[in-house]
CSV table of C-alpha atoms in Angstrom, one decimal:
chain,number,residue,atom,x,y,z
T,80,UNK,CA,-5.2,3.7,53.5
T,81,UNK,CA,-2.8,0.7,53.5
T,82,UNK,CA,-4.6,-2.6,53.5
T,83,UNK,CA,-2.5,-5.1,55.4
T,84,UNK,CA,-4.7,-8.0,54.3
T,85,UNK,CA,-4.8,-7.4,50.6
T,86,UNK,CA,-1.9,-9.7,49.7
T,87,UNK,CA,-3.7,-12.6,51.4
T,88,UNK,CA,-6.4,-12.3,48.7
T,89,UNK,CA,-4.0,-12.6,45.8
T,90,UNK,CA,-3.2,-15.8,43.9
T,91,UNK,CA,-1.2,-16.7,40.8
T,92,UNK,CA,-3.4,-16.3,37.8
T,93,UNK,CA,-5.3,-13.3,39.1
T,94,UNK,CA,-6.0,-10.9,36.2
T,95,UNK,CA,-5.2,-7.2,36.3
T,96,UNK,CA,-7.8,-4.8,34.8
T,97,UNK,CA,-7.3,-4.3,31.1
T,98,UNK,CA,-6.7,-0.9,29.5
T,99,UNK,CA,-6.8,0.3,26.0
T,100,UNK,CA,-4.1,2.7,24.7
T,101,UNK,CA,-3.9,4.6,21.4
T,102,UNK,CA,-1.2,7.1,21.0
T,103,UNK,CA,-2.0,10.1,18.7
T,104,UNK,CA,0.3,12.7,17.3
T,105,UNK,CA,-0.3,15.1,20.2
T,106,UNK,CA,0.7,12.5,22.8
T,107,UNK,CA,3.7,11.4,20.8
T,108,UNK,CA,4.8,15.0,20.5
T,109,UNK,CA,4.3,15.8,24.2
T,110,UNK,CA,6.2,12.6,25.2
T,111,UNK,CA,9.2,13.3,23.1
T,112,UNK,CA,9.2,17.0,23.9
T,113,UNK,CA,9.3,16.0,27.6
T,114,UNK,CA,12.4,14.0,27.0
T,115,UNK,CA,14.0,16.3,24.4
T,116,UNK,CA,14.0,13.4,22.0
T,117,UNK,CA,14.4,14.6,18.4
T,118,UNK,CA,14.4,11.1,16.8
T,119,UNK,CA,12.7,11.8,13.4
T,120,UNK,CA,10.8,8.5,13.4
T,121,UNK,CA,8.5,10.0,16.0
T,122,UNK,CA,7.4,13.2,14.2
T,123,UNK,CA,8.8,13.4,10.6
T,124,UNK,CA,6.3,11.4,8.6
T,125,UNK,CA,8.2,11.6,5.2
T,126,UNK,CA,11.4,10.5,7.0
T,127,UNK,CA,9.8,7.7,9.0
T,128,UNK,CA,8.0,6.2,5.9
T,129,UNK,CA,10.4,7.0,3.0
T,130,UNK,CA,13.8,6.8,4.6
T,131,UNK,CA,13.3,4.3,7.4
T,132,UNK,CA,10.5,2.4,5.7
T,133,UNK,CA,8.0,2.4,8.6
T,134,UNK,CA,4.3,2.5,7.8
T,135,UNK,CA,3.8,5.5,10.0
T,136,UNK,CA,5.1,7.5,13.0
T,137,UNK,CA,6.7,5.2,15.5
T,138,UNK,CA,5.3,5.2,19.1
T,139,UNK,CA,8.3,5.7,21.5
T,140,UNK,CA,9.3,2.5,23.1
T,141,UNK,CA,9.7,3.9,26.7
T,142,UNK,CA,6.2,5.4,26.4
T,143,UNK,CA,4.8,1.8,26.1
T,144,UNK,CA,7.0,0.8,29.1
T,145,UNK,CA,5.4,3.7,31.0
T,146,UNK,CA,1.9,2.4,30.1
T,147,UNK,CA,2.8,-0.9,31.7
T,148,UNK,CA,3.8,0.8,35.0
T,149,UNK,CA,0.6,2.7,35.0
T,150,UNK,CA,-1.5,-0.5,34.8
T,151,UNK,CA,0.5,-1.9,37.7
T,152,UNK,CA,0.1,1.2,39.8
T,153,UNK,CA,-3.6,1.4,39.0
T,154,UNK,CA,-4.0,-2.2,40.1
T,155,UNK,CA,-1.9,-2.0,43.3
T,156,UNK,CA,-3.3,1.4,44.2
T,157,UNK,CA,-1.6,2.9,47.3
T,158,UNK,CA,-1.4,-0.6,48.9
T,159,UNK,CA,2.1,-1.6,47.6
T,160,UNK,CA,5.4,-0.2,46.3
T,161,UNK,CA,7.0,-0.9,43.0
T,162,UNK,CA,10.3,-2.9,43.6
T,163,UNK,CA,11.4,-3.6,40.1
T,164,UNK,CA,10.1,-3.3,36.5
T,165,UNK,CA,11.4,-4.6,33.2
T,166,UNK,CA,10.1,-4.5,29.7
T,167,UNK,CA,11.2,-4.8,26.1
T,168,UNK,CA,9.9,-3.5,22.8
T,169,UNK,CA,9.5,-6.5,20.4
T,170,UNK,CA,7.6,-4.9,17.5
T,171,UNK,CA,7.2,-1.3,16.4
T,172,UNK,CA,3.8,0.4,16.9
T,173,UNK,CA,2.4,3.5,15.2
T,174,UNK,CA,0.2,6.4,16.0
T,175,UNK,CA,-3.4,5.4,15.7
T,176,UNK,CA,-2.7,1.8,16.6
T,177,UNK,CA,-5.2,0.4,19.2
T,178,UNK,CA,-3.2,-1.4,21.8
T,179,UNK,CA,-4.3,-3.4,24.8
T,180,UNK,CA,-2.8,-4.0,28.2
T,181,UNK,CA,-3.1,-7.4,29.9
T,182,UNK,CA,-1.5,-8.7,33.0
T,183,UNK,CA,-1.7,-11.3,35.6
T,184,UNK,CA,-0.2,-12.3,38.9
T,185,UNK,CA,2.7,-14.7,38.3
T,186,UNK,CA,3.6,-15.4,41.9
T,187,UNK,CA,2.8,-14.4,45.5
T,188,UNK,CA,5.3,-14.6,48.3
T,189,UNK,CA,3.2,-14.3,51.5
T,190,UNK,CA,6.2,-14.4,53.8
T,191,UNK,CA,7.8,-11.3,52.4
T,192,UNK,CA,5.0,-9.4,50.6
T,193,UNK,CA,6.5,-9.7,47.1
T,194,UNK,CA,4.1,-10.2,44.2
T,195,UNK,CA,5.4,-10.8,40.7
T,196,UNK,CA,3.3,-9.7,37.7
T,197,UNK,CA,3.5,-10.7,34.1
T,198,UNK,CA,2.5,-7.8,31.8
T,199,UNK,CA,2.1,-7.3,28.1
T,200,UNK,CA,0.8,-4.9,25.5
T,201,UNK,CA,-0.7,-6.5,22.5
T,202,UNK,CA,-1.7,-5.1,19.1
T,203,UNK,CA,-4.8,-5.6,17.1
T,204,UNK,CA,-3.4,-8.8,15.6
T,205,UNK,CA,-3.0,-10.2,19.1
T,206,UNK,CA,0.8,-10.0,18.9
T,207,UNK,CA,2.7,-9.1,22.1
T,208,UNK,CA,4.5,-5.9,21.2
T,209,UNK,CA,5.8,-5.0,24.7
T,210,UNK,CA,6.2,-7.7,27.3
T,211,UNK,CA,7.1,-6.8,30.8
T,212,UNK,CA,7.4,-8.0,34.4
T,213,UNK,CA,7.0,-6.1,37.7
T,214,UNK,CA,7.7,-7.0,41.3
T,215,UNK,CA,5.7,-5.1,43.9
T,216,UNK,CA,5.8,-5.3,47.7
T,217,UNK,CA,2.7,-5.3,49.8
T,218,UNK,CA,2.6,-4.8,53.5
T,219,UNK,CA,2.4,-8.1,55.3
T,220,UNK,CA,1.8,-9.4,58.8
E,7,UNK,CA,33.0,-15.1,15.2
E,8,UNK,CA,31.3,-11.7,14.9
E,9,UNK,CA,31.3,-10.0,11.6
E,10,UNK,CA,30.5,-6.4,12.7
E,11,UNK,CA,32.3,-6.1,16.1
E,12,UNK,CA,36.0,-5.7,16.2
E,13,UNK,CA,38.3,-5.6,19.2
E,14,UNK,CA,38.7,-1.8,19.1
E,15,UNK,CA,34.9,-1.4,19.3
E,16,UNK,CA,34.6,-4.0,22.1
E,17,UNK,CA,37.3,-2.2,24.1
E,18,UNK,CA,34.8,0.5,24.9
E,19,UNK,CA,33.0,-2.0,27.2
E,20,UNK,CA,33.5,-0.8,30.8
E,21,UNK,CA,33.8,2.9,30.0
E,22,UNK,CA,31.7,5.4,32.1
E,23,UNK,CA,30.4,8.8,31.2
E,24,UNK,CA,31.0,11.8,33.5
E,25,UNK,CA,28.2,11.9,36.2
E,26,UNK,CA,25.2,14.1,35.4
E,27,UNK,CA,23.4,16.0,38.0
E,28,UNK,CA,19.8,17.3,37.5
E,29,UNK,CA,17.2,19.1,39.6
E,30,UNK,CA,13.7,17.6,39.7
E,31,UNK,CA,11.0,20.2,39.2
E,32,UNK,CA,7.3,20.0,39.8
E,33,UNK,CA,6.8,21.5,36.3
E,34,UNK,CA,8.9,18.7,34.6
E,35,UNK,CA,7.0,16.0,36.5
E,36,UNK,CA,3.6,17.5,35.5
E,37,UNK,CA,4.7,17.7,31.8
E,38,UNK,CA,5.8,14.1,31.8
E,39,UNK,CA,2.7,13.0,33.6
E,40,UNK,CA,0.4,14.7,31.1
E,41,UNK,CA,2.4,13.4,28.2
E,42,UNK,CA,2.2,9.8,29.4
E,43,UNK,CA,-1.5,9.9,30.3
E,44,UNK,CA,-1.0,9.3,34.0
E,45,UNK,CA,-4.1,8.8,36.2
E,46,UNK,CA,-2.7,9.3,39.7
E,47,UNK,CA,-3.5,12.8,41.0
E,48,UNK,CA,-0.1,13.0,42.8
E,49,UNK,CA,1.7,12.5,39.5
E,50,UNK,CA,-0.5,15.0,37.6
E,51,UNK,CA,0.0,17.6,40.4
E,52,UNK,CA,3.8,17.1,40.3
E,53,UNK,CA,4.0,16.0,43.9
E,54,UNK,CA,5.7,12.7,43.0
E,55,UNK,CA,7.3,11.4,39.9
E,56,UNK,CA,6.0,8.4,37.9
E,57,UNK,CA,8.3,5.4,37.8
E,58,UNK,CA,9.7,6.1,34.4
E,59,UNK,CA,10.1,9.9,34.9
E,60,UNK,CA,13.9,9.6,35.3
E,61,UNK,CA,14.2,8.7,31.6
E,62,UNK,CA,13.0,12.2,30.7
E,63,UNK,CA,15.1,13.8,33.5
E,64,UNK,CA,18.3,12.4,32.2
E,65,UNK,CA,17.7,12.4,28.5
E,66,UNK,CA,20.6,14.3,27.0
E,67,UNK,CA,19.9,17.9,26.3
E,68,UNK,CA,22.0,18.6,23.1
E,69,UNK,CA,22.2,21.4,20.6
E,70,UNK,CA,20.7,20.8,17.2
E,71,UNK,CA,24.0,20.6,15.4
E,72,UNK,CA,24.9,17.7,17.7
E,73,UNK,CA,22.1,15.5,16.3
E,74,UNK,CA,22.7,12.8,13.7
E,75,UNK,CA,20.7,12.9,10.5
E,76,UNK,CA,18.0,10.7,12.0
E,77,UNK,CA,17.6,13.2,14.9
E,78,UNK,CA,19.2,11.1,17.5
E,79,UNK,CA,21.7,12.8,19.9
E,80,UNK,CA,25.2,11.4,19.6
E,81,UNK,CA,26.1,9.6,22.8
E,82,UNK,CA,29.8,10.2,23.4
E,83,UNK,CA,30.0,7.2,25.7
E,84,UNK,CA,29.4,4.9,22.7
E,85,UNK,CA,31.9,4.0,20.0
E,86,UNK,CA,30.9,4.6,16.4
E,87,UNK,CA,28.9,1.5,15.5
E,88,UNK,CA,28.7,0.0,11.9
E,89,UNK,CA,24.9,0.0,12.2
E,90,UNK,CA,23.3,3.4,12.6
E,91,UNK,CA,19.5,3.0,12.9
E,92,UNK,CA,18.4,3.1,16.5
E,93,UNK,CA,15.5,1.0,17.6
E,94,UNK,CA,14.1,0.9,21.1
E,95,UNK,CA,15.2,-1.9,23.3
E,96,UNK,CA,14.4,-2.7,26.9
E,97,UNK,CA,14.7,-1.4,30.4
E,98,UNK,CA,15.2,-3.2,33.7
E,99,UNK,CA,14.8,-1.0,36.7
E,100,UNK,CA,15.2,-1.5,40.4
E,101,UNK,CA,13.6,1.1,42.6
E,102,UNK,CA,14.9,2.2,46.0
E,103,UNK,CA,13.4,5.7,46.6
E,104,UNK,CA,10.6,7.7,45.1
E,105,UNK,CA,11.4,10.9,43.3
E,106,UNK,CA,9.9,14.3,44.4
E,107,UNK,CA,10.3,17.9,43.3
E,108,UNK,CA,13.4,19.5,44.7
E,109,UNK,CA,15.4,16.3,44.6
E,110,UNK,CA,18.9,16.8,43.1
E,111,UNK,CA,19.8,13.5,41.5
E,112,UNK,CA,23.1,12.3,40.0
E,113,UNK,CA,23.2,9.6,37.2
E,114,UNK,CA,26.3,7.6,36.5
E,115,UNK,CA,26.2,5.6,33.2
E,116,UNK,CA,28.5,2.7,32.2
E,117,UNK,CA,28.7,0.8,28.9
E,118,UNK,CA,28.6,-2.8,30.1
E,119,UNK,CA,28.2,-4.9,27.0
E,120,UNK,CA,28.2,-4.9,23.2
E,121,UNK,CA,27.1,-7.9,21.2
E,122,UNK,CA,25.6,-8.9,17.8
E,123,UNK,CA,22.6,-11.0,16.9
E,124,UNK,CA,21.1,-12.1,13.7
E,125,UNK,CA,17.7,-10.5,13.1
E,126,UNK,CA,15.1,-11.6,10.5
E,127,UNK,CA,16.1,-8.7,8.3
E,128,UNK,CA,19.8,-8.7,8.9
E,129,UNK,CA,22.3,-8.3,11.7
E,130,UNK,CA,21.5,-6.3,14.8
E,131,UNK,CA,23.9,-4.8,17.3
E,132,UNK,CA,22.9,-4.7,21.0
E,133,UNK,CA,24.6,-2.6,23.6
E,134,UNK,CA,23.9,-2.4,27.3
E,135,UNK,CA,24.2,0.5,29.7
E,136,UNK,CA,23.9,0.4,33.5
E,137,UNK,CA,22.7,3.7,35.0
E,138,UNK,CA,22.9,4.3,38.7
E,139,UNK,CA,20.9,7.2,40.1
E,140,UNK,CA,21.4,8.5,43.6
E,141,UNK,CA,20.3,11.5,45.7
E,142,UNK,CA,22.4,14.2,47.3
E,143,UNK,CA,23.0,12.0,50.4
E,144,UNK,CA,24.5,9.4,48.1
E,145,UNK,CA,21.6,7.0,48.7
E,146,UNK,CA,20.5,4.9,45.7
E,147,UNK,CA,17.3,6.0,44.1
E,148,UNK,CA,17.2,3.5,41.3
E,149,UNK,CA,19.4,1.4,39.1
E,150,UNK,CA,18.6,0.4,35.6
E,151,UNK,CA,20.0,-1.7,32.8
E,152,UNK,CA,19.2,-0.4,29.3
E,153,UNK,CA,19.5,-2.5,26.2
E,154,UNK,CA,19.5,-0.7,22.9
E,155,UNK,CA,19.3,-2.2,19.4
E,156,UNK,CA,20.8,-0.9,16.2
E,157,UNK,CA,19.8,-2.1,12.8
């Protein structure tokens, strides 16, 4: 059920629910198989560590982008539509890393229903590994 | 003045790949939804595609002898860069229509920029692609700008 009044309850600084992510070998395999992505850094441990010098198997960057969209969709439920989304991968993450999503409302445009969200995935050190931004449109009177 | 990028390499900016057409299937949406850990029932049932599904739909299906030693498929739209190791970059996507099973979508990719930056561990090459995806009626479904990084 679409809630026409929900945007009126939103303000800049409102916090989106947090979510923890931890990609294991099975998820990383499934993800890259669904793409047909054979990049060795995602499944060939000797190659990733000895040739490329990574400490482990690298979590696919677009998978972390997808996680950001999931947090946006979970928050907006069926009330809004996704208008645009952007993200970048700043720091490599590895299978087994415990990562946390955080996000908040950056701006609310009551006159056209647009809400901008600042998003990020942080690692255990607190570093932002995947920042992002989304714009969603709520119904408005 | 850039040290890695010459005029021949930069002349590739503006080139487009042949359009690619793909059929969206419920099974592919379900596999993608499971792989990414989606929570929406409509995604897991394959009734509707998650917002990043198109990345899987249009990832190049290549034969194994077309892979470079690191397992990356050779993108014929790109020139041969002096740096080889691909890192993830970023995506900027504008959405116009949702994707459902049965949709036949066409993607058109254009190489729009190549530039160099100094990284903490050496030079990095960035390149940018614009991808426009439309449905069979010619209506825009989404447009994205992809930035990839080579080290």
